[in-house]
GROMACS .gro file of C-alpha atoms in nm:
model
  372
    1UNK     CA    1   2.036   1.282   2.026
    2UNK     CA    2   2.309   1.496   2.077
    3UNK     CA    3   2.171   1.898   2.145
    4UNK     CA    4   2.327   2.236   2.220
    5UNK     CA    5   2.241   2.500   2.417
    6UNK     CA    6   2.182   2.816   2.227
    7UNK     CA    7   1.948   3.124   2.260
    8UNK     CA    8   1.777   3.128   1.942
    9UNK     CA    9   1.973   3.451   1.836
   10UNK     CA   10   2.303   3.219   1.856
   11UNK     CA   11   2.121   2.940   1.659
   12UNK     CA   12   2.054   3.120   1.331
   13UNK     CA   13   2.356   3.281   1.324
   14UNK     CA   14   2.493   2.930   1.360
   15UNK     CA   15   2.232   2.772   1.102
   16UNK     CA   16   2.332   3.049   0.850
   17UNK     CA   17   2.638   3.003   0.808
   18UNK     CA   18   2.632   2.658   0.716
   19UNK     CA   19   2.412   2.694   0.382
   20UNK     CA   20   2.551   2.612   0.097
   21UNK     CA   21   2.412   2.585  -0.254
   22UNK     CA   22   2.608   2.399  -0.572
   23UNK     CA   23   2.546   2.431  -0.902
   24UNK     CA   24   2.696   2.269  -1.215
   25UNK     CA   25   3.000   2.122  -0.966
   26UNK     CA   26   3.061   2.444  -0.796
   27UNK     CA   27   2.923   2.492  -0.403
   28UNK     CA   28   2.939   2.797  -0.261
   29UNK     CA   29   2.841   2.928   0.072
   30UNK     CA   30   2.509   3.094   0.081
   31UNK     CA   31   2.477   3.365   0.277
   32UNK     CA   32   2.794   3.658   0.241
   33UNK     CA   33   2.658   3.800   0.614
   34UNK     CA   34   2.449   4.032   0.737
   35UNK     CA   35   2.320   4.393   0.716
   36UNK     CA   36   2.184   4.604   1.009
   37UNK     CA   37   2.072   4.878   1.185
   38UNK     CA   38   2.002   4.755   1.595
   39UNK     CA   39   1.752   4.890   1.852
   40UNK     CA   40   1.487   4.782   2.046
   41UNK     CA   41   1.391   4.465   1.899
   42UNK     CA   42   1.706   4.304   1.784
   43UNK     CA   43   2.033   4.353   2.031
   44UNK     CA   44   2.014   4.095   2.307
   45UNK     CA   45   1.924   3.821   2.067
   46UNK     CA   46   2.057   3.891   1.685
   47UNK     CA   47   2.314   4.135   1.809
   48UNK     CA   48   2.488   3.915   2.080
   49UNK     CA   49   2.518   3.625   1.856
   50UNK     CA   50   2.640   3.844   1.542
   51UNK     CA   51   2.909   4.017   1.832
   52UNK     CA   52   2.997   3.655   1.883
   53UNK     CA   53   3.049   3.483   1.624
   54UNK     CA   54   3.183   3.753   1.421
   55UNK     CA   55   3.497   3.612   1.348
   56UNK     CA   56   3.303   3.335   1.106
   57UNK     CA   57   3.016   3.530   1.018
   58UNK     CA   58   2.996   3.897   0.837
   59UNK     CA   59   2.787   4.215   0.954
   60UNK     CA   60   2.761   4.505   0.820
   61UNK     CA   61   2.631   4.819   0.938
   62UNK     CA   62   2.420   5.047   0.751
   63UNK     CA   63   2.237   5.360   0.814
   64UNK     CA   64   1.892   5.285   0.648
   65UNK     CA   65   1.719   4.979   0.633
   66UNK     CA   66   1.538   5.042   0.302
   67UNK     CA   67   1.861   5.094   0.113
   68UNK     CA   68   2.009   4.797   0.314
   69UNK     CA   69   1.794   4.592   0.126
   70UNK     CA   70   1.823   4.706  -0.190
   71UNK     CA   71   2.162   4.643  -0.144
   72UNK     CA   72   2.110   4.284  -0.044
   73UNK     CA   73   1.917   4.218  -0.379
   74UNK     CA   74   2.152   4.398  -0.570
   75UNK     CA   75   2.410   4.155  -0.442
   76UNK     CA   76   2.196   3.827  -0.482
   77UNK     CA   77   2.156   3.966  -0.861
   78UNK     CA   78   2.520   4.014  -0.956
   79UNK     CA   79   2.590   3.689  -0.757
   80UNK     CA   80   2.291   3.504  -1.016
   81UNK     CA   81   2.098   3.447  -0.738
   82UNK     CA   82   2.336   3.154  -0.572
   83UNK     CA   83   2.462   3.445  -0.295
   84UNK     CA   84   2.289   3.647  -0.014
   85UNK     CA   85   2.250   3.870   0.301
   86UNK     CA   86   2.013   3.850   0.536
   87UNK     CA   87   1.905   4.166   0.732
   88UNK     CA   88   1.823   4.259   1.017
   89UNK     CA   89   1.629   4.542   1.213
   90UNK     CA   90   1.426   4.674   1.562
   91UNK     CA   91   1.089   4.641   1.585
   92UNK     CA   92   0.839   4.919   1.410
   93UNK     CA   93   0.959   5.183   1.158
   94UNK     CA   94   1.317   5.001   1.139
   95UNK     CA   95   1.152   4.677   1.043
   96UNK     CA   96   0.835   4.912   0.770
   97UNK     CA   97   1.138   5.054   0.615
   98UNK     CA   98   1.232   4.714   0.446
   99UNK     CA   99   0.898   4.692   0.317
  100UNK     CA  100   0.976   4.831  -0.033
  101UNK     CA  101   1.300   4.668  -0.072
  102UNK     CA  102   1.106   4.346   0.004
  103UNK     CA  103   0.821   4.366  -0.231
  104UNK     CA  104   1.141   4.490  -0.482
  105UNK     CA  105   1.293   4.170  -0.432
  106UNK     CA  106   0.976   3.920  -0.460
  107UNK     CA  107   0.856   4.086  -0.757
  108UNK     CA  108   1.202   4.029  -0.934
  109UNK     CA  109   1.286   3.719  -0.797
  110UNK     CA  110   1.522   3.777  -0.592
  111UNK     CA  111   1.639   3.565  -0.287
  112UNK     CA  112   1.690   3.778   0.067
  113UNK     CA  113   1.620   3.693   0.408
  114UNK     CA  114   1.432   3.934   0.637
  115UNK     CA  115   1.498   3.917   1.024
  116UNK     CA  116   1.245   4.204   1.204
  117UNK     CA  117   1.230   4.280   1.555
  118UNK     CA  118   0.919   4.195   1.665
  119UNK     CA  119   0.696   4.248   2.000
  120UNK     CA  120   0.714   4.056   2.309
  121UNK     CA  121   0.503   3.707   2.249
  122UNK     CA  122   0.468   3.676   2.605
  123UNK     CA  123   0.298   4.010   2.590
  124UNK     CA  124   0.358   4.104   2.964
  125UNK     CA  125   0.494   4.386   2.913
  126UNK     CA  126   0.294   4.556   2.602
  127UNK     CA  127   0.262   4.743   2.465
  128UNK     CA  128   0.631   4.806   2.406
  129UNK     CA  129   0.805   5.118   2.216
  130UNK     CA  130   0.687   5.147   1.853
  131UNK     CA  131   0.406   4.862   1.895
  132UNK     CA  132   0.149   4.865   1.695
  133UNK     CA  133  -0.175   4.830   1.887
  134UNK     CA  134  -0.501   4.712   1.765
  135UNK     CA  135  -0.832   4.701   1.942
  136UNK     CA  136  -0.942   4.379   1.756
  137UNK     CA  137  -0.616   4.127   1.838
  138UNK     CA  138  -0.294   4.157   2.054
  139UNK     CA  139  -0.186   3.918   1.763
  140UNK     CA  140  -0.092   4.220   1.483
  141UNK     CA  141   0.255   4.372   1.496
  142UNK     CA  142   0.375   4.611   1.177
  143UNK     CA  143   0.534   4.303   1.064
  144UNK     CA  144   0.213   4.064   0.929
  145UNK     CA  145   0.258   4.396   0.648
  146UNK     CA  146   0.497   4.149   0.501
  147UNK     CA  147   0.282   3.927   0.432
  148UNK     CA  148   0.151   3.969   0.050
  149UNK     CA  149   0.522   4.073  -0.067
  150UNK     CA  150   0.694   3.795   0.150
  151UNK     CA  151   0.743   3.415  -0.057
  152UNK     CA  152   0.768   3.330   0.278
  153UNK     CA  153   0.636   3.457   0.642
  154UNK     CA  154   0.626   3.312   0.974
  155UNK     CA  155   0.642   3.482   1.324
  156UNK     CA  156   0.875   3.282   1.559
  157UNK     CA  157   0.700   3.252   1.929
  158UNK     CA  158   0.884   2.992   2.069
  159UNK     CA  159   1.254   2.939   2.006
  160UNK     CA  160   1.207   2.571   1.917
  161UNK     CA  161   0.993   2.701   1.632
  162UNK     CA  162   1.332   2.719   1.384
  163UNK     CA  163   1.401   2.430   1.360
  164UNK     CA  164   1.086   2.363   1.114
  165UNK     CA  165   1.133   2.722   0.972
  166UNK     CA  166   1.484   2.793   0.911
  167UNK     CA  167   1.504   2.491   0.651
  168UNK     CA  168   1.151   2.569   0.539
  169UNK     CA  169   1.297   2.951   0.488
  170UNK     CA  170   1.600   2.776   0.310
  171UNK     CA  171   1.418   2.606   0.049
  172UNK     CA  172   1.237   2.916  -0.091
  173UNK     CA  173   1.573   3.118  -0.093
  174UNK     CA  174   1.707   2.882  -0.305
  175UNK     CA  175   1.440   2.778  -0.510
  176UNK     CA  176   1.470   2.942  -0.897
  177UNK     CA  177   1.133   2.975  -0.899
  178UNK     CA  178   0.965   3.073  -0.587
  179UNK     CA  179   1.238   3.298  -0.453
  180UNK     CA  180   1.210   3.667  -0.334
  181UNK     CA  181   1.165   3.813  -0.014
  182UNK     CA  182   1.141   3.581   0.314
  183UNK     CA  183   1.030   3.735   0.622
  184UNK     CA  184   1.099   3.586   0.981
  185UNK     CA  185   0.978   3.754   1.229
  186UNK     CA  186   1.146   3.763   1.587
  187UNK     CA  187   0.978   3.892   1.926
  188UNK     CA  188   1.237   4.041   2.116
  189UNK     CA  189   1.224   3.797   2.410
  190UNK     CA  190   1.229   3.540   2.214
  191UNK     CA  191   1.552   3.607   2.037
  192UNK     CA  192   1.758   3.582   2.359
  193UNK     CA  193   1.569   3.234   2.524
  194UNK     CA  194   1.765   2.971   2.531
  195UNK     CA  195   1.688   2.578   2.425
  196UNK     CA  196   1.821   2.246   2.388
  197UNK     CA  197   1.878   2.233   1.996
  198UNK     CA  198   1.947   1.927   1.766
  199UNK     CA  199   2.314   1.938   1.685
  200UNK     CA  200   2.202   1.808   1.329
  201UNK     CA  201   2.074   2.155   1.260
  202UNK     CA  202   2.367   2.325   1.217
  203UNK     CA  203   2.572   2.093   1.030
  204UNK     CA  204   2.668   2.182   0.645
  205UNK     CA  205   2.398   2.204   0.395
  206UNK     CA  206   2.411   2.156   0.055
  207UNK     CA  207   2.153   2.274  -0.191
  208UNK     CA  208   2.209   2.182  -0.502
  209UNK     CA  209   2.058   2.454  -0.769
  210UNK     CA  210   1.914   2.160  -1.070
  211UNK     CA  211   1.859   2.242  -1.412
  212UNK     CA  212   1.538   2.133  -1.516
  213UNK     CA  213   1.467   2.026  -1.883
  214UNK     CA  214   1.163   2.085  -2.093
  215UNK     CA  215   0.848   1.822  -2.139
  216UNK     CA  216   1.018   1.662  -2.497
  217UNK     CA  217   0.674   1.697  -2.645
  218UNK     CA  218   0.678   2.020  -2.592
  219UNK     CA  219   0.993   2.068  -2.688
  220UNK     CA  220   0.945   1.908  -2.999
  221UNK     CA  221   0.627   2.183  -3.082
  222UNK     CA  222   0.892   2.469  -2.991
  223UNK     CA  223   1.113   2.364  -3.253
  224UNK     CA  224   0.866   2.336  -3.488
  225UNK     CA  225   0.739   2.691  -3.453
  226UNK     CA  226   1.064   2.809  -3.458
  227UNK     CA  227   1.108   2.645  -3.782
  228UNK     CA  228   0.782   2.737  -3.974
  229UNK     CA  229   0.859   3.135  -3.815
  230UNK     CA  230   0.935   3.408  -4.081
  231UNK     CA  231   0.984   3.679  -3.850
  232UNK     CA  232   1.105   3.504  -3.515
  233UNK     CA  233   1.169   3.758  -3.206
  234UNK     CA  234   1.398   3.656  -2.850
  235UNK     CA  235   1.311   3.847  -2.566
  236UNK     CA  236   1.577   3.786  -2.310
  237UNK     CA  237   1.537   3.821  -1.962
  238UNK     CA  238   1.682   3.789  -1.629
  239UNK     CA  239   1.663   3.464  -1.652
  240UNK     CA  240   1.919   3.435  -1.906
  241UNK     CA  241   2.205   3.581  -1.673
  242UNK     CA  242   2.078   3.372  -1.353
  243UNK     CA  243   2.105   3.066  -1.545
  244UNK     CA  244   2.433   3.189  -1.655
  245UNK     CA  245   2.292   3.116  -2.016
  246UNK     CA  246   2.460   3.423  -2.207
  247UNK     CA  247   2.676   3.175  -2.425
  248UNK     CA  248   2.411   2.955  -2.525
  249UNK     CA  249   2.159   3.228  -2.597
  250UNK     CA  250   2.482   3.427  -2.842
  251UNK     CA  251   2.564   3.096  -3.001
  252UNK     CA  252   2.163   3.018  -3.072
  253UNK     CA  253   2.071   3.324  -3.196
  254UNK     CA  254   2.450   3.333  -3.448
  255UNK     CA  255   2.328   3.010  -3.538
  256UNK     CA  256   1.931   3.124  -3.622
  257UNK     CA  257   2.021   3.506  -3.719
  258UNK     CA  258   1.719   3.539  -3.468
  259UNK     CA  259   1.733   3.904  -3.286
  260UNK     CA  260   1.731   4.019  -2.947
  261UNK     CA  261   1.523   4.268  -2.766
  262UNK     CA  262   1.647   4.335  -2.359
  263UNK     CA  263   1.426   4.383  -2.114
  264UNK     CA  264   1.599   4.539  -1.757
  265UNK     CA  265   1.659   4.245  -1.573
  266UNK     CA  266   1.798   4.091  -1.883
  267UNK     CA  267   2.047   4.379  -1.991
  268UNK     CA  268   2.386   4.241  -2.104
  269UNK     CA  269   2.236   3.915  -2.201
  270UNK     CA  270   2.396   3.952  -2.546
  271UNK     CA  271   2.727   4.234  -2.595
  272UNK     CA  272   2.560   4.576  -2.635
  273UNK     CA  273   2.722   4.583  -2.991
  274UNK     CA  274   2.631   4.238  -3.094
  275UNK     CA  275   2.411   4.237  -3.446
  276UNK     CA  276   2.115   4.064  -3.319
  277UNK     CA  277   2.091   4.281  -3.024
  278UNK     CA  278   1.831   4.512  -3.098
  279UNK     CA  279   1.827   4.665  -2.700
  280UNK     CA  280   1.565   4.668  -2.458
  281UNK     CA  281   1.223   4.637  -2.567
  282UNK     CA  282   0.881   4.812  -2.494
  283UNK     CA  283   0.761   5.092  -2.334
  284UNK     CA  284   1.087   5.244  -2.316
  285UNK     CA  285   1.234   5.037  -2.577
  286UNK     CA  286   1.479   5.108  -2.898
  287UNK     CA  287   1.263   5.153  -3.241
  288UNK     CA  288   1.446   4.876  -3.420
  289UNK     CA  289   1.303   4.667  -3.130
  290UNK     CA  290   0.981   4.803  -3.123
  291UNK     CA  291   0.901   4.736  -3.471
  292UNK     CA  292   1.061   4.426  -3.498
  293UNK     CA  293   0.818   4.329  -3.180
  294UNK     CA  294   0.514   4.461  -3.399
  295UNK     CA  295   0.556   4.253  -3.687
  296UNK     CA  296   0.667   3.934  -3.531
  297UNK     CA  297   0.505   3.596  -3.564
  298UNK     CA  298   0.653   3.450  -3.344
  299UNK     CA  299   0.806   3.504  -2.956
  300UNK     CA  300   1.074   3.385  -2.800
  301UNK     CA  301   1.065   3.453  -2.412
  302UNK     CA  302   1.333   3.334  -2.169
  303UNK     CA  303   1.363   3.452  -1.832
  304UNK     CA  304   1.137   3.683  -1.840
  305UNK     CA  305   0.780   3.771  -1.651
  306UNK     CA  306   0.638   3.971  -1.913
  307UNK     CA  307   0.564   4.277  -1.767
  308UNK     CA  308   0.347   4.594  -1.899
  309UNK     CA  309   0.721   4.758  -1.985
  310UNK     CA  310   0.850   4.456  -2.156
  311UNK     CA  311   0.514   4.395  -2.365
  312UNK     CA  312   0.393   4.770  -2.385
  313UNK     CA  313   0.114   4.724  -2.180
  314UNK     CA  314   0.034   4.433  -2.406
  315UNK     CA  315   0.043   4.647  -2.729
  316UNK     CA  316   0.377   4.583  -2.872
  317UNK     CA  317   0.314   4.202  -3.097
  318UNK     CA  318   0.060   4.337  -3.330
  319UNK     CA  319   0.095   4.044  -3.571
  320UNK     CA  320  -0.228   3.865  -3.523
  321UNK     CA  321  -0.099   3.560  -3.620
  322UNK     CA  322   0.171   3.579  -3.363
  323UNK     CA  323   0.265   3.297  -3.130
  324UNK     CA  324   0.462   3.251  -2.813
  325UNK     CA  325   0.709   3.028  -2.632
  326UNK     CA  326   0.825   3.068  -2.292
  327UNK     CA  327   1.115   2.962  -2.133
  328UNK     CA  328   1.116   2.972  -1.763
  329UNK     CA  329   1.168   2.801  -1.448
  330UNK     CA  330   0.874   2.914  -1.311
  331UNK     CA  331   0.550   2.781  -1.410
  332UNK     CA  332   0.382   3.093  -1.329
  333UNK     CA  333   0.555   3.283  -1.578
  334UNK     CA  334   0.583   3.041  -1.858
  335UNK     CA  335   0.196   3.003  -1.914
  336UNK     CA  336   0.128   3.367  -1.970
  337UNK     CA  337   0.002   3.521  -2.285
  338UNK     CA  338  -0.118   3.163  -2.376
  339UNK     CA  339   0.250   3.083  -2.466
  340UNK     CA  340   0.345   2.735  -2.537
  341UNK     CA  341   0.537   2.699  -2.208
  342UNK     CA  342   0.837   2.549  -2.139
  343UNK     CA  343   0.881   2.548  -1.791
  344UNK     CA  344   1.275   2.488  -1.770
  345UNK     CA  345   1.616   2.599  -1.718
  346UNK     CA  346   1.712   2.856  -1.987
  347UNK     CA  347   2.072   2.742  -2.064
  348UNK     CA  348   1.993   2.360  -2.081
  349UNK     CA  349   1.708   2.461  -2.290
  350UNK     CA  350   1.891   2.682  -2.543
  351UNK     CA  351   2.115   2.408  -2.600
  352UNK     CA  352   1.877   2.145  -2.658
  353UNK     CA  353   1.688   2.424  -2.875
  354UNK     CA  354   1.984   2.477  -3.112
  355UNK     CA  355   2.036   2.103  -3.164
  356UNK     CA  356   1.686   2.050  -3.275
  357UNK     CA  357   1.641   2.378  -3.531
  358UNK     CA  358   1.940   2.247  -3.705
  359UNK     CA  359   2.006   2.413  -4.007
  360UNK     CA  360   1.716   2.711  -3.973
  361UNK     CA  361   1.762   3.049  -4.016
  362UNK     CA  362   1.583   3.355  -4.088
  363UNK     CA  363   1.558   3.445  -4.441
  364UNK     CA  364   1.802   3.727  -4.578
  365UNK     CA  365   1.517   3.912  -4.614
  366UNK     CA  366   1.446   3.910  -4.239
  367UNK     CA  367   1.801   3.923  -4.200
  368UNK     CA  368   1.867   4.262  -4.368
  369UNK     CA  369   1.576   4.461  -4.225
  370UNK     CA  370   1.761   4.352  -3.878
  371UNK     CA  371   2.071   4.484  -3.932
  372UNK     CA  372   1.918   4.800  -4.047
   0.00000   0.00000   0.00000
């Protein structure tokens, strides 16, 4: 087996930049680079390898670490979740400042990778500056505070330790429906120790981004809700943009007549002027919206989680006889409010919807009170 010799600093910087994800034909490298603020924690390992291999891989300085990674989930968003940055920071208040951006990005969905400094495993010299000390366990550091808002957490001791988490890390990035935050902690000395590593981990990887279709059955009860509905409501959410679905879900719904309420991830699904756009819906929703949500029978949710904005803390679809379908990659979110879940990729799904309604529409009935 052929190895090199790398600290483990050098390796990820190495393993990082050759991820790649491809979607409908098109790859694309994975990660754009990295943000960071260095200090004690995160220069003779992170920093030395970033210094040298700059010339192949991005950083990019910034002065807070909170905003940094708000910044890196603003770019995975506009990038539909198939771009990234990973960030990195010292150990103790440089590493708790990315703990809002992180539970930010896990909550939306939203694929970044966090590197913190972290204490010395060998522990021979604690407690070091900005350590967190416990009486109960030399085994806390500020960092285990990522656990509940991290998809994905480890805390690398021994530099060998990568080469399990670095793909495991990978596959939750890139996964539509468990991404969000991933945490990877790195003790200090660590970083900078060297090892033999298996060359095969840092050749080219591609992940390829799949669009999953919906249980036919089930597909086949969706469409024929949608046809028995009388007053039919989409609610489009982030989803819809990250499956780069906006086409589909403006042809379905000129096909249907069927409106559109917005929630904030899902903003521009449809043209702000469109006729079936009704804008974002719930608590701080439009009244055309809101009362089109009250009266509905039936639901329409893609790409969406549903939350106490979206559905007015559950008081918005006041029709008792209303129903729901869910569109959504993740399971998780497409069994909620006892929806009829379709747990699939939005685009692929609107298509296959639009085929199987046929020739329904709303009645002008319907129709006019929308436009109103």
């Amino acid at each position: 087996m052929k190895t090199r010799k790398l600290t483990m600093g050098q390796a990820i910087v190495q393993f990082l930049q050759q991820q790649y994800v491809e979607r409908d034909g098109n790859e694309i490298q994975f990660f754009a680079g990295m943000f960071g603020i260095f200090g004690h924690g995160n220069v003779a390992g992170i920093g030395q390898a970033l210094h040298q291999y700059s010339d192949t891989f991005r950083f990019y300085q910034t002065r807070n670490e909170q905003s940094m990674v708000h910044t890196a989930a603003a770019f995975t968003k506009m990038n539909n979740r198939l771009r990234a940055f990973a960030c990195t920071t010292s150990i103790g208040p440089g590493a708790t400042n990315m703990i809002t951006g992180a539970a930010g990005a896990t909550i939306n969905r939203l694929p970044v990778l966090l590197l913190p400094g972290d204490i010395f495993s060998t522990r021979l010299v604690a407690p070091v500056l900005q350590q967190l000390e416990s009486p109960s366990s030399q085994d806390y550091s500020v960092n285990d505070c990522f656990k509940p808002i991290s998809r994905y957490w480890d805390r690398i001791n021994r530099p060998e330790q990568i080469i399990t988490a670095l793909p495991e890390a990978m596959r939750v990035l890139t996964s539509q429906a468990e991404t969000g935050a991933v945490t990877l902690a790195l003790p200090q000395d660590v970083q900078a120790e060297a090892y033999d590593y298996p060359s095969e981990l840092f050749e080219k990887r591609v992940y390829t981004i799949s669009r999953p279709r919906a249980d036919e059955g089930l597909l086949n009860r969706a469409t024929a809700w949608i046809r028995e509905s009388s007053c039919p409501l989409i609610i489009a959410g982030g989803g819809v943009i990250y499956s780069e679905a906006t086409t589909q879900l403006a042809q379905f719904v000129e096909q249907t007549g069927i409106p559109v309420g917005e929630t904030f991830a899902g903003k521009g699904s449809l043209p702000y002027n469109h006729p079936q756009n009704l804008g974002a819906i719930g608590a701080t929703g439009t009244p055309g919206a809101n009362i089109t949500a009250r009266e509905a029978d039936l639901v329409i949710a893609i790409g969406t989680r549903l939350s106490d904005f979206t559905t007015a803390s559950k008081t918005a679809f006041q029709n008792p006889n209303v129903r729901f379908i869910n569109i959504n990659v993740a399971e998780f979110d497409a069994y909620k409010h006892a929806a009829l879940p379709l747990v699939a990729d939005a685009r692929v799904t609107l298509a296959e919807l639009a085929t199987a309604v046929g020739d329904y529409r709303v009645d002008a009935a319907y129709a006019a009170q929308i436009e109103k």
